[in-house]
Every structure is written in C-alpha cells, then in structure tokens.
PDB file of C-alpha atoms in Angstrom:
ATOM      1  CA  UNK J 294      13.432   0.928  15.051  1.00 90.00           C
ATOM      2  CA  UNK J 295      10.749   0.058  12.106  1.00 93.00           C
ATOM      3  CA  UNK J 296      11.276   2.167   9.034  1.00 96.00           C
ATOM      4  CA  UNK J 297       8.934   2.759   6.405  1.00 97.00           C
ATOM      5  CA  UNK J 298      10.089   4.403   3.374  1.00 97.00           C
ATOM      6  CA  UNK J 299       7.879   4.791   0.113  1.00 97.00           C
ATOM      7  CA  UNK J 300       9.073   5.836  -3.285  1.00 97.00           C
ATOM      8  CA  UNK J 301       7.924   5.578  -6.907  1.00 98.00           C
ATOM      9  CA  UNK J 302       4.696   8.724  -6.379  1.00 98.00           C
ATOM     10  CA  UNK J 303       4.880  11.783  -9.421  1.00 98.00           C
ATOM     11  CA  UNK J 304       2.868  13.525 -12.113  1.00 98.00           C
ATOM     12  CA  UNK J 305       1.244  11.407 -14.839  1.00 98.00           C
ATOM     13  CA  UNK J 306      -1.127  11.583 -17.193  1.00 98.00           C
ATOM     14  CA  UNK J 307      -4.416   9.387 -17.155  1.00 98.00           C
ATOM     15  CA  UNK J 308      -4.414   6.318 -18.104  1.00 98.00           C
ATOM     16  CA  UNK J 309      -0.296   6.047 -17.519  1.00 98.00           C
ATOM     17  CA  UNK J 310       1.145   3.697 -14.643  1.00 98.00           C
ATOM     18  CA  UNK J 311       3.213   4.252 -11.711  1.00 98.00           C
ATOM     19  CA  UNK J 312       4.544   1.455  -9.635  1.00 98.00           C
ATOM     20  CA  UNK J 313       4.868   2.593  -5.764  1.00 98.00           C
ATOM     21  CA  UNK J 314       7.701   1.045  -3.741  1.00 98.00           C
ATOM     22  CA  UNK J 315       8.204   0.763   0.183  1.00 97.00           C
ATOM     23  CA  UNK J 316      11.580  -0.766   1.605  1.00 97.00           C
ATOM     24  CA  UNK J 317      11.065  -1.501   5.206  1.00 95.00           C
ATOM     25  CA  UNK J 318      14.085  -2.722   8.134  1.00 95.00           C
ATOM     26  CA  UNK J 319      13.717  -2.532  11.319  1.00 93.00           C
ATOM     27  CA  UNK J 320      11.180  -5.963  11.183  1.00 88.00           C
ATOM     28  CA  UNK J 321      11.013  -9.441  10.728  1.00 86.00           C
ATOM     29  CA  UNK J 322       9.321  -8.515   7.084  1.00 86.00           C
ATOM     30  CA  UNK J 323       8.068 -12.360   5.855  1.00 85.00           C
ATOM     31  CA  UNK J 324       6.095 -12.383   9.062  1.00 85.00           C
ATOM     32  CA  UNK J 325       4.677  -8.765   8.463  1.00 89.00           C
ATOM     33  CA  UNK J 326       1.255  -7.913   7.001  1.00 92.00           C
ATOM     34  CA  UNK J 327       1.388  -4.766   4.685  1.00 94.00           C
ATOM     35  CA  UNK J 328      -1.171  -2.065   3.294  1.00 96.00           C
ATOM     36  CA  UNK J 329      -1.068   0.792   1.438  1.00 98.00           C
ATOM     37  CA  UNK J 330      -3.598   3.440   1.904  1.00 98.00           C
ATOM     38  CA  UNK J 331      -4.040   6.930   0.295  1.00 98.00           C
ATOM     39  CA  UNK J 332      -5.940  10.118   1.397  1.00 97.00           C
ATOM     40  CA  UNK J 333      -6.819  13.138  -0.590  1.00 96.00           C
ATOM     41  CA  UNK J 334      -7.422  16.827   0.528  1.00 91.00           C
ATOM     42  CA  UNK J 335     -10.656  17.053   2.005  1.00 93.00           C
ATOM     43  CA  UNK J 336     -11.241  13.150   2.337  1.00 95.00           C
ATOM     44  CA  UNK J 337     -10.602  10.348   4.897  1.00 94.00           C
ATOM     45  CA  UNK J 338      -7.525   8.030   4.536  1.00 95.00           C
ATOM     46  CA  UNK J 339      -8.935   4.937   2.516  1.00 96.00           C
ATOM     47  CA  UNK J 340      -7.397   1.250   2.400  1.00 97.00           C
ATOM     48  CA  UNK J 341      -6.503   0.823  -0.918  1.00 98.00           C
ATOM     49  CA  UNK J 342      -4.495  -2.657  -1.287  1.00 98.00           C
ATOM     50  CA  UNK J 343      -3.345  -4.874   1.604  1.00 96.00           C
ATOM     51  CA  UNK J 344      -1.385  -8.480   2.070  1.00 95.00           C
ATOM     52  CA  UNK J 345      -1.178 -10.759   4.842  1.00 92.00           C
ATOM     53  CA  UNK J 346       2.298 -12.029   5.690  1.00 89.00           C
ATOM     54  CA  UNK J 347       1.512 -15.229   3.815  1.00 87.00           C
ATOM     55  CA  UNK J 348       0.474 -13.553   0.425  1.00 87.00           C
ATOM     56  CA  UNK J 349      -2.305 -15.390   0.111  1.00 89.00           C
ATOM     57  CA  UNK J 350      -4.709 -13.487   2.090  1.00 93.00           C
ATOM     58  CA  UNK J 351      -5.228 -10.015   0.146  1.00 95.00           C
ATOM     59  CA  UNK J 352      -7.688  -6.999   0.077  1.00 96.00           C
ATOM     60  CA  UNK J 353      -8.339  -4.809  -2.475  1.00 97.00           C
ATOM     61  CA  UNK J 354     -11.029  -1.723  -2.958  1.00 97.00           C
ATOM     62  CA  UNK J 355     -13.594  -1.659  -5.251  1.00 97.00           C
ATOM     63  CA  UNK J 356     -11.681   1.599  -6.797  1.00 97.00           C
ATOM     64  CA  UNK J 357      -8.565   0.323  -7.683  1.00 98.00           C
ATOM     65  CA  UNK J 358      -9.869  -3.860  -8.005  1.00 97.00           C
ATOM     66  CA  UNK J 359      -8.520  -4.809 -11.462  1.00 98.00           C
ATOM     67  CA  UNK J 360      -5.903  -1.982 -11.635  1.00 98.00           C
ATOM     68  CA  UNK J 361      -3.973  -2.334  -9.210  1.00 98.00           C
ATOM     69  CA  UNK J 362      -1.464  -4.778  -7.371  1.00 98.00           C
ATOM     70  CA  UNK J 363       0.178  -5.893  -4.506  1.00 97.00           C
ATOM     71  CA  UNK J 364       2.868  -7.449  -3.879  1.00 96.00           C
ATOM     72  CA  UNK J 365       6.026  -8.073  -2.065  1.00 94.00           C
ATOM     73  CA  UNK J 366       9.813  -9.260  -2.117  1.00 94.00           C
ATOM     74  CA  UNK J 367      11.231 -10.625   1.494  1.00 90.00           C
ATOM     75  CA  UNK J 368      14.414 -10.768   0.103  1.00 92.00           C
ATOM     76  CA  UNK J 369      14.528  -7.135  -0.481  1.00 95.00           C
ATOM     77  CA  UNK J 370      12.430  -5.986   2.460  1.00 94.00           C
ATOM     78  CA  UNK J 371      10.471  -4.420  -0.029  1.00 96.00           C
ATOM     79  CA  UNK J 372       6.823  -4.271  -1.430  1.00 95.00           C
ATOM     80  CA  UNK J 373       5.108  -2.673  -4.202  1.00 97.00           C
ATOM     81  CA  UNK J 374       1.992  -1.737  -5.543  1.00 98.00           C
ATOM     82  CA  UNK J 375       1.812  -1.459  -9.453  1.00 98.00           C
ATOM     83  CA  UNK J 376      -0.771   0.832 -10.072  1.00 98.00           C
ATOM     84  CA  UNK J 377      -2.154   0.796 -13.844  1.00 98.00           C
ATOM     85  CA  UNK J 378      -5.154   2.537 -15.843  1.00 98.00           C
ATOM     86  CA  UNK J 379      -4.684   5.664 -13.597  1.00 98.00           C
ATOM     87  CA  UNK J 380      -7.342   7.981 -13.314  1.00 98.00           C
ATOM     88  CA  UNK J 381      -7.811  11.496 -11.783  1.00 98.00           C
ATOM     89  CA  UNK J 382      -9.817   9.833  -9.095  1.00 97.00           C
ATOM     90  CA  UNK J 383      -6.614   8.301  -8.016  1.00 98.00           C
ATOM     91  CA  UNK J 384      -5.134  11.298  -6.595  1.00 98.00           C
ATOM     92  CA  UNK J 385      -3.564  11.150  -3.348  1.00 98.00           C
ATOM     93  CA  UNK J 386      -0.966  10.875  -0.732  1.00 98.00           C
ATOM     94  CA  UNK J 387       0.085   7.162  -0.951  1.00 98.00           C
ATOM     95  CA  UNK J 388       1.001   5.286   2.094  1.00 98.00           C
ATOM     96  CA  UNK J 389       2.539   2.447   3.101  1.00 97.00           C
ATOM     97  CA  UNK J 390       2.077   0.185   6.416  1.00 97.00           C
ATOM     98  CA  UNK J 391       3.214  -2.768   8.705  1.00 95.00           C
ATOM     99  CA  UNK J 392       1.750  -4.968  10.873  1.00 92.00           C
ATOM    100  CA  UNK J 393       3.683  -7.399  12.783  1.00 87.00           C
ATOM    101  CA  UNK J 394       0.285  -9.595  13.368  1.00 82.00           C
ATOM    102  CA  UNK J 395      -0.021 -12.201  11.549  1.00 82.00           C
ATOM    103  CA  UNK J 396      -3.288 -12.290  11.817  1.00 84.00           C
ATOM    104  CA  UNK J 397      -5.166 -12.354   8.338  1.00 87.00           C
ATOM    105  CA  UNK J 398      -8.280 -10.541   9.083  1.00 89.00           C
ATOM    106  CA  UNK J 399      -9.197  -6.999   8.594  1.00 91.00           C
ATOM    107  CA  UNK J 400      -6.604  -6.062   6.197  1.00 92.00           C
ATOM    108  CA  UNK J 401      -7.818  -2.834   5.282  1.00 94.00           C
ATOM    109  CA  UNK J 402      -8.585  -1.220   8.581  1.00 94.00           C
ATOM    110  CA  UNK J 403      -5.802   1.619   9.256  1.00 93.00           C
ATOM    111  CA  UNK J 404      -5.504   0.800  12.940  1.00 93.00           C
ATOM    112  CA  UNK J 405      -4.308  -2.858  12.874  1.00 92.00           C
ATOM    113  CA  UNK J 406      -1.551  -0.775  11.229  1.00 94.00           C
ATOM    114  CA  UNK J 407       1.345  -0.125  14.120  1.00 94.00           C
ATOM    115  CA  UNK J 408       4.235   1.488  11.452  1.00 96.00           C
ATOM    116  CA  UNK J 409       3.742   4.201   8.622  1.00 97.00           C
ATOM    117  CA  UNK J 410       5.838   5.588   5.751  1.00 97.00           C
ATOM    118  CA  UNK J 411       5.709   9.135   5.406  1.00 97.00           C
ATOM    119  CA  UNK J 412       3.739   9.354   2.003  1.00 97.00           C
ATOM    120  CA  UNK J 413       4.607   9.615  -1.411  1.00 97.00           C
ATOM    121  CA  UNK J 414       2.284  11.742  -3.465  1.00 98.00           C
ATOM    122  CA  UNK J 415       0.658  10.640  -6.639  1.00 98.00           C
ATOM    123  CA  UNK J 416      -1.117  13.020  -8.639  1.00 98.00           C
ATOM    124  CA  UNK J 417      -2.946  12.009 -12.121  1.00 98.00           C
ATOM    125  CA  UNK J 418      -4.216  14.824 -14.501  1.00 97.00           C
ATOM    126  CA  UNK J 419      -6.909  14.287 -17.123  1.00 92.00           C
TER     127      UNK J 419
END
C-alpha cells in the first residue's frame, strides 16, 4: 500500500530553517503530484506548497511565497520542502500528500489529495 512518511519537524528559533522530508513507496512517484499542508490548533488545514508530477507546475501560499520550497527526488522517492526565514506564524503540524493524478490543476486543494503522512510538527518560538 501507499506510504507517506514525513521527517525533518522540531523546535527552532525564528528566523532559523528546517528542511521537511517525506519518503513515499507504495507509488509510481515521477507520475505523482505532491503537497504539503499544515494546520494549527484552532485553525483549518491550509495548502502550503504543492508540485505537479512534472515539476513545472507549482503552488505556493502567499505565507510562505519567497521562503519556502518545494521540491522532489524520484530517485529517492522522496520530496522536501526547505523552509527558511521561519516565523512564529509558521507553527504547525506539517503534512505531506500524494496524488496519483496527473492532472496539474488545483494543487492546493486537500481533497485531490488520496494519501497522507501522519504529520511532523514544527514549532517556531520568537
């Protein structure tokens, strides 16, 4: 079955950089679309970086645009999301998921999203 595993969350200190990592198996990964979203206590999950399966085609929100970015090695299964400048704001539960559509529309919207990591928690005090 499709496996999602993120890595790379902790404690920092604002305006220090983390870079997430999510191995996947269990898919044909070059031909996969991937996203990571976050959500923080009290708020709704938010799309915060995606890619299409032909890197080219990429998403990005206006809160992380210029700090953050995506990207992803098939030969490793694996993709990242460097995350720089980190503010407080940032806070969250960091996700990572697939989409075996290669479709390269509606990046950030959750449910296009069939396969989920379990979260890796970043947390950024001031």
């Amino acid at each position: 079955q499709v496996r999602l595993v993120e890595s790379g969350g902790g404690v920092v200190q604002a305006g220090d950089s983390l870079r997430l990592s999510c191995a996947a198996s269990g898919l044909q990964f070059s031909a996969t679309a991937m996203g990571w979203f976050r959500q923080a206590p009290g708020k709704e999950r938010e799309s915060v970086a995606a890619m299409a399966w032909n890197t080219r085609s990429t998403y990005y929100s206006d809160s992380v645009k210029g700090r953050f970015t995506i990207s992803r090695d098939n030969a490793k299964n694996t993709m990242y999301l460097q995350m720089n400048s980190l503010k407080p704001e940032d806070t969250a539960a960091y996700y990572c998921a697939a989409d075996r559509s290669t479709l390269t529309e509606n990046l950030s919207r959750a449910n296009r999203y069939a396969f989920w990591g379990q979260g890796t928690q970043v947390t950024v005090s001031s």
